[in-house]
Tab-separated table of N, CA and C in Angstrom:
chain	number	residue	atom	x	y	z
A	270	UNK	N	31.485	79.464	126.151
A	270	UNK	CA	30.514	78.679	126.882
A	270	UNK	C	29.161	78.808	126.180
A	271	UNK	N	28.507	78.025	126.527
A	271	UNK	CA	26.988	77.510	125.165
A	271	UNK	C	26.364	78.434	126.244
A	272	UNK	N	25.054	79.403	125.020
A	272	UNK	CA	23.862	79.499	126.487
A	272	UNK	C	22.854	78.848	127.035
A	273	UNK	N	23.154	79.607	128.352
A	273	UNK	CA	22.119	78.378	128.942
A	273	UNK	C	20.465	77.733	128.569
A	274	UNK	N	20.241	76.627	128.985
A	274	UNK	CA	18.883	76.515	128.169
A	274	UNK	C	17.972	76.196	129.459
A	275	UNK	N	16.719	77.529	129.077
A	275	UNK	CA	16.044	77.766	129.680
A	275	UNK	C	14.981	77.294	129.658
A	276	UNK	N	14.212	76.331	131.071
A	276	UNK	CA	12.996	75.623	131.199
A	276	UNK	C	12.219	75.940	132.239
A	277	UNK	N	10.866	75.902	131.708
A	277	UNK	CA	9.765	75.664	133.653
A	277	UNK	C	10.328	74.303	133.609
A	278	UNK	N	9.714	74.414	135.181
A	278	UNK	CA	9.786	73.107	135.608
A	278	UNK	C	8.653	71.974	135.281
A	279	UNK	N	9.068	70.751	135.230
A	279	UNK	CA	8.117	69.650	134.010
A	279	UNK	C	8.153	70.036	132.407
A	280	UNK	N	9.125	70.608	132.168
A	280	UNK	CA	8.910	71.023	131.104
A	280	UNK	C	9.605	70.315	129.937
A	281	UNK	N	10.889	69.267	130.450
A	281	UNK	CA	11.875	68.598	129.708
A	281	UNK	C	11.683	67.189	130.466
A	282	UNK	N	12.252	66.345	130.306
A	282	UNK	CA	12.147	64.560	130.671
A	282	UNK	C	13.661	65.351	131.032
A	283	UNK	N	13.602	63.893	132.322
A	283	UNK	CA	14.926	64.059	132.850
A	283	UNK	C	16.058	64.142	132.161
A	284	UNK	N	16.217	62.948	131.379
A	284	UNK	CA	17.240	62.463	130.151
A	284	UNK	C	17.607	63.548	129.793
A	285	UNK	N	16.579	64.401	128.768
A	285	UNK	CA	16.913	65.827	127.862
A	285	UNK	C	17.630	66.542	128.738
A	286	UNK	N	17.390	66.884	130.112
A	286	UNK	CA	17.992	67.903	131.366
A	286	UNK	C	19.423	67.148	131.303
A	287	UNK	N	19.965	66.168	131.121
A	287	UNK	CA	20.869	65.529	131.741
A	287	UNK	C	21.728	65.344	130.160
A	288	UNK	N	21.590	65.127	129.398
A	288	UNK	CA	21.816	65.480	128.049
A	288	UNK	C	22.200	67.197	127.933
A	289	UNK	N	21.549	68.130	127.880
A	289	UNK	CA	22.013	69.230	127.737
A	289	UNK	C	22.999	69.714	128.794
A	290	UNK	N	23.114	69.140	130.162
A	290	UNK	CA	24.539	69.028	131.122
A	290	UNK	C	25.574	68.644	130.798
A	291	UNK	N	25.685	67.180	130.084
A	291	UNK	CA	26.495	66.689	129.492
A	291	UNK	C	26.927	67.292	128.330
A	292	UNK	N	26.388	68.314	127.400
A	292	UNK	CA	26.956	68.648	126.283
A	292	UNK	C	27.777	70.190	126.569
A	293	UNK	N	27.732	70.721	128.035
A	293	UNK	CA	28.548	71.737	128.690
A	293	UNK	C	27.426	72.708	128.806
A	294	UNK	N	26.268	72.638	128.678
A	294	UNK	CA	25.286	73.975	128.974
A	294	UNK	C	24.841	73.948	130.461
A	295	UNK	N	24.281	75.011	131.010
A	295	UNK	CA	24.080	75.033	132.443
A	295	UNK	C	22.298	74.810	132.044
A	296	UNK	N	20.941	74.067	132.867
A	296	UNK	CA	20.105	74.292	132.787
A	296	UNK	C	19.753	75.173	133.647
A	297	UNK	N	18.797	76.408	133.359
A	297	UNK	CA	18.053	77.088	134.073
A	297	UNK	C	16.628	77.041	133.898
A	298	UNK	N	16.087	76.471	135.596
A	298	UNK	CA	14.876	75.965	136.306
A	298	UNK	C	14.312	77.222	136.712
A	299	UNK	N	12.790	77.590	135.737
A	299	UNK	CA	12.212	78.383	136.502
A	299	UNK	C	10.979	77.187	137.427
A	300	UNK	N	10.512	77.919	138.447
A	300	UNK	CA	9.925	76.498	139.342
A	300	UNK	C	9.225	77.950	140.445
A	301	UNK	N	8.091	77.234	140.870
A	301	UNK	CA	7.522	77.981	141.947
A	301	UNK	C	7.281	77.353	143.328
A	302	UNK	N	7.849	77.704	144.366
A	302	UNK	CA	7.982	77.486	145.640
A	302	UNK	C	7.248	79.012	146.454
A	303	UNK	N	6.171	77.886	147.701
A	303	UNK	CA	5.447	78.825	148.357
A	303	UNK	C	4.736	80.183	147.146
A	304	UNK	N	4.205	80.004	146.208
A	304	UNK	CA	3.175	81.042	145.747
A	304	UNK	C	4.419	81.909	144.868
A	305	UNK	N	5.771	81.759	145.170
A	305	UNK	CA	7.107	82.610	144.679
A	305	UNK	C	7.871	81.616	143.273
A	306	UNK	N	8.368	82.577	142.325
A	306	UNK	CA	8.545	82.035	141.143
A	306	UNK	C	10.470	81.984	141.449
A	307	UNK	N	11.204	81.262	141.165
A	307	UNK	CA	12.546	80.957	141.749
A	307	UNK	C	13.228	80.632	140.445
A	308	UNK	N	14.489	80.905	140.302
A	308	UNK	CA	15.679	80.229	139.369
A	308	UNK	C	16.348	79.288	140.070
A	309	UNK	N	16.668	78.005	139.302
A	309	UNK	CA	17.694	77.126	139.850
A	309	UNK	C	18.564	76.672	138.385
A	310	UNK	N	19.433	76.930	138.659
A	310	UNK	CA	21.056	76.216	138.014
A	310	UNK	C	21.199	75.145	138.018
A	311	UNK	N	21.318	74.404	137.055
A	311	UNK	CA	21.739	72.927	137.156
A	311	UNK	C	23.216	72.833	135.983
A	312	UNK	N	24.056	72.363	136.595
A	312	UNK	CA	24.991	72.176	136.064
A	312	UNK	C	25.976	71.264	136.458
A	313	UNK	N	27.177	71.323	135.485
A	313	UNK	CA	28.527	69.808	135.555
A	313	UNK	C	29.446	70.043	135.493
A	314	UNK	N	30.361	70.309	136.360
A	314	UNK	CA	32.166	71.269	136.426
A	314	UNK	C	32.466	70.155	136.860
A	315	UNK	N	33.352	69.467	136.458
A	315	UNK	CA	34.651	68.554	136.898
A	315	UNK	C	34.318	67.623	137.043
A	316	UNK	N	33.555	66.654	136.940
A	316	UNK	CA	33.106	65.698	137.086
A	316	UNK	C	31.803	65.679	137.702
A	317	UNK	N	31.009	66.801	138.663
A	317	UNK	CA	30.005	67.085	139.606
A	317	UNK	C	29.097	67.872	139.164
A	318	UNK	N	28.090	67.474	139.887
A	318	UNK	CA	26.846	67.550	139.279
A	318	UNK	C	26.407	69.091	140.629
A	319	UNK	N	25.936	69.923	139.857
A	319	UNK	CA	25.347	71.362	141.102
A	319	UNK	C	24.323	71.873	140.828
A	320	UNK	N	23.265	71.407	141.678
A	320	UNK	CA	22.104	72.696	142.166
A	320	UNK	C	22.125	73.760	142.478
A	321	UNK	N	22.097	74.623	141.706
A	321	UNK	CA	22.106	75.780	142.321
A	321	UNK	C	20.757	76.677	142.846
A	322	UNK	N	20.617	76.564	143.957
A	322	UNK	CA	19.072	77.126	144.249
A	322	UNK	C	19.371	78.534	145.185
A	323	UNK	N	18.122	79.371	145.116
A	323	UNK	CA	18.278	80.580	146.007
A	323	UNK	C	18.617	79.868	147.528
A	324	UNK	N	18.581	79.019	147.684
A	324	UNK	CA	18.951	79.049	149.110
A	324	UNK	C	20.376	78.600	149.310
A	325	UNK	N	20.882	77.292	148.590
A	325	UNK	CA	21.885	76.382	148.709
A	325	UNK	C	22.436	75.831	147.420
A	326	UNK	N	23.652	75.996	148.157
A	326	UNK	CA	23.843	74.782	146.488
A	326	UNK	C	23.902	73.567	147.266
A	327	UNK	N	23.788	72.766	145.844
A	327	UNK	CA	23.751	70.805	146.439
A	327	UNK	C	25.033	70.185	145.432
A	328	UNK	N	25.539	69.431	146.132
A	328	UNK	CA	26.557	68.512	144.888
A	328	UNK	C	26.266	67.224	144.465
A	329	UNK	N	26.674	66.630	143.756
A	329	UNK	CA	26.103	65.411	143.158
A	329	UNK	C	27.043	64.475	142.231
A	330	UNK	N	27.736	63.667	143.238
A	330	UNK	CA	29.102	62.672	142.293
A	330	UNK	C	28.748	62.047	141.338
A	331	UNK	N	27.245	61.626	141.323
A	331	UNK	CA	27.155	60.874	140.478
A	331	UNK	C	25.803	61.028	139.146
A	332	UNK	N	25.801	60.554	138.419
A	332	UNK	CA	24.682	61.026	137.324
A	332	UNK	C	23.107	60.550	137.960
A	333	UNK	N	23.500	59.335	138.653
A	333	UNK	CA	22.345	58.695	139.001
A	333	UNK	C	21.912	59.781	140.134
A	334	UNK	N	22.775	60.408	140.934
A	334	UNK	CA	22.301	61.144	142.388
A	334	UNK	C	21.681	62.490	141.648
A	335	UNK	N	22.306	62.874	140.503
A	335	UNK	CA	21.725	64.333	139.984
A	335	UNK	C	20.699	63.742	139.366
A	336	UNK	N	20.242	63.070	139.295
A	336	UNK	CA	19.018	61.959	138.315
A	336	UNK	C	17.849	62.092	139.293
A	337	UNK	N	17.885	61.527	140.487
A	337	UNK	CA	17.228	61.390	141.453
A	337	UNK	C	16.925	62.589	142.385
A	338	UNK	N	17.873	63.811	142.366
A	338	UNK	CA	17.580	65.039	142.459
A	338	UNK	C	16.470	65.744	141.399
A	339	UNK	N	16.904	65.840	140.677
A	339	UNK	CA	16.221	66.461	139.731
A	339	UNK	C	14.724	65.490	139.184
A	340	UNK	N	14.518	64.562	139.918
A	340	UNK	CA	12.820	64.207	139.763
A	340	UNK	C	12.440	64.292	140.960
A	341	UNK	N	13.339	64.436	142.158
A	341	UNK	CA	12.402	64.721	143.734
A	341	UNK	C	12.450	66.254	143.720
A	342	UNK	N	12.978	66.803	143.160
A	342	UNK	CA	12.527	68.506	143.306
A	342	UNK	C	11.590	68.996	142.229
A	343	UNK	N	11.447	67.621	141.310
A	343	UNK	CA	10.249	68.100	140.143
A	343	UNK	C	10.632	69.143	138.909
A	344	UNK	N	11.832	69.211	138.927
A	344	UNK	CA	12.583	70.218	137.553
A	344	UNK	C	12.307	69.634	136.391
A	345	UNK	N	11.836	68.083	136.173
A	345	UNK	CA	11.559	67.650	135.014
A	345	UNK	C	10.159	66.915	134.913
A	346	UNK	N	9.735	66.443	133.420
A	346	UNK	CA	8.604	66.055	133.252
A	346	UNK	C	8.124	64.537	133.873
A	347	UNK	N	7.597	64.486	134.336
A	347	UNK	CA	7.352	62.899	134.996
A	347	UNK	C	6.856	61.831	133.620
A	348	UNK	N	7.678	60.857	133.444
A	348	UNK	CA	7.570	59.993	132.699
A	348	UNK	C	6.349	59.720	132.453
A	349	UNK	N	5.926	59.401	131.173
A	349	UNK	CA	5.175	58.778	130.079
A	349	UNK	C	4.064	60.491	129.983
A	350	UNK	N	4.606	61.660	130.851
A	350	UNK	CA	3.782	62.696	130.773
A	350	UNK	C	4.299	63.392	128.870
């Protein structure tokens, strides 16, 4: 298994995040919630797309739904940034 590739959050364009999923690596999201610095997992087993956050995981059938995850939780860089 590839290692994982490690980002802050805004730190990659969505695409690149979704690109390094697709090539079998897991992304790891450092990101700060409430004043606290957090890891989140992003990854692609079997066809599905998984958040992995300290609280929950999330699933995601489709590329477009892990697409739209991953710019409403802010793990990636906001376009034309």
């Amino acid at each position: 298994m590839p290692e994982p590739l490690r980002i802050e959050a805004g730190e990659l364009a969505v695409d690149a995040i979704l690109d390094a999923l697709r090539e079998g690596r897991r992304v790891v999201v450092t990101t700060t919630a409430l004043g606290e610095e957090h890891e989140v997992t992003l990854r692609l087993a079997g066809g599905t797309y998984y958040c992995d956050t300290p609280t929950r995981l999330h699933r995601h059938e489709t590329v477009d739904e892990m697409r739209a995850c991953i710019r409403k939780m802010g793990y990636a860089r906001e376009q034309g940034a």
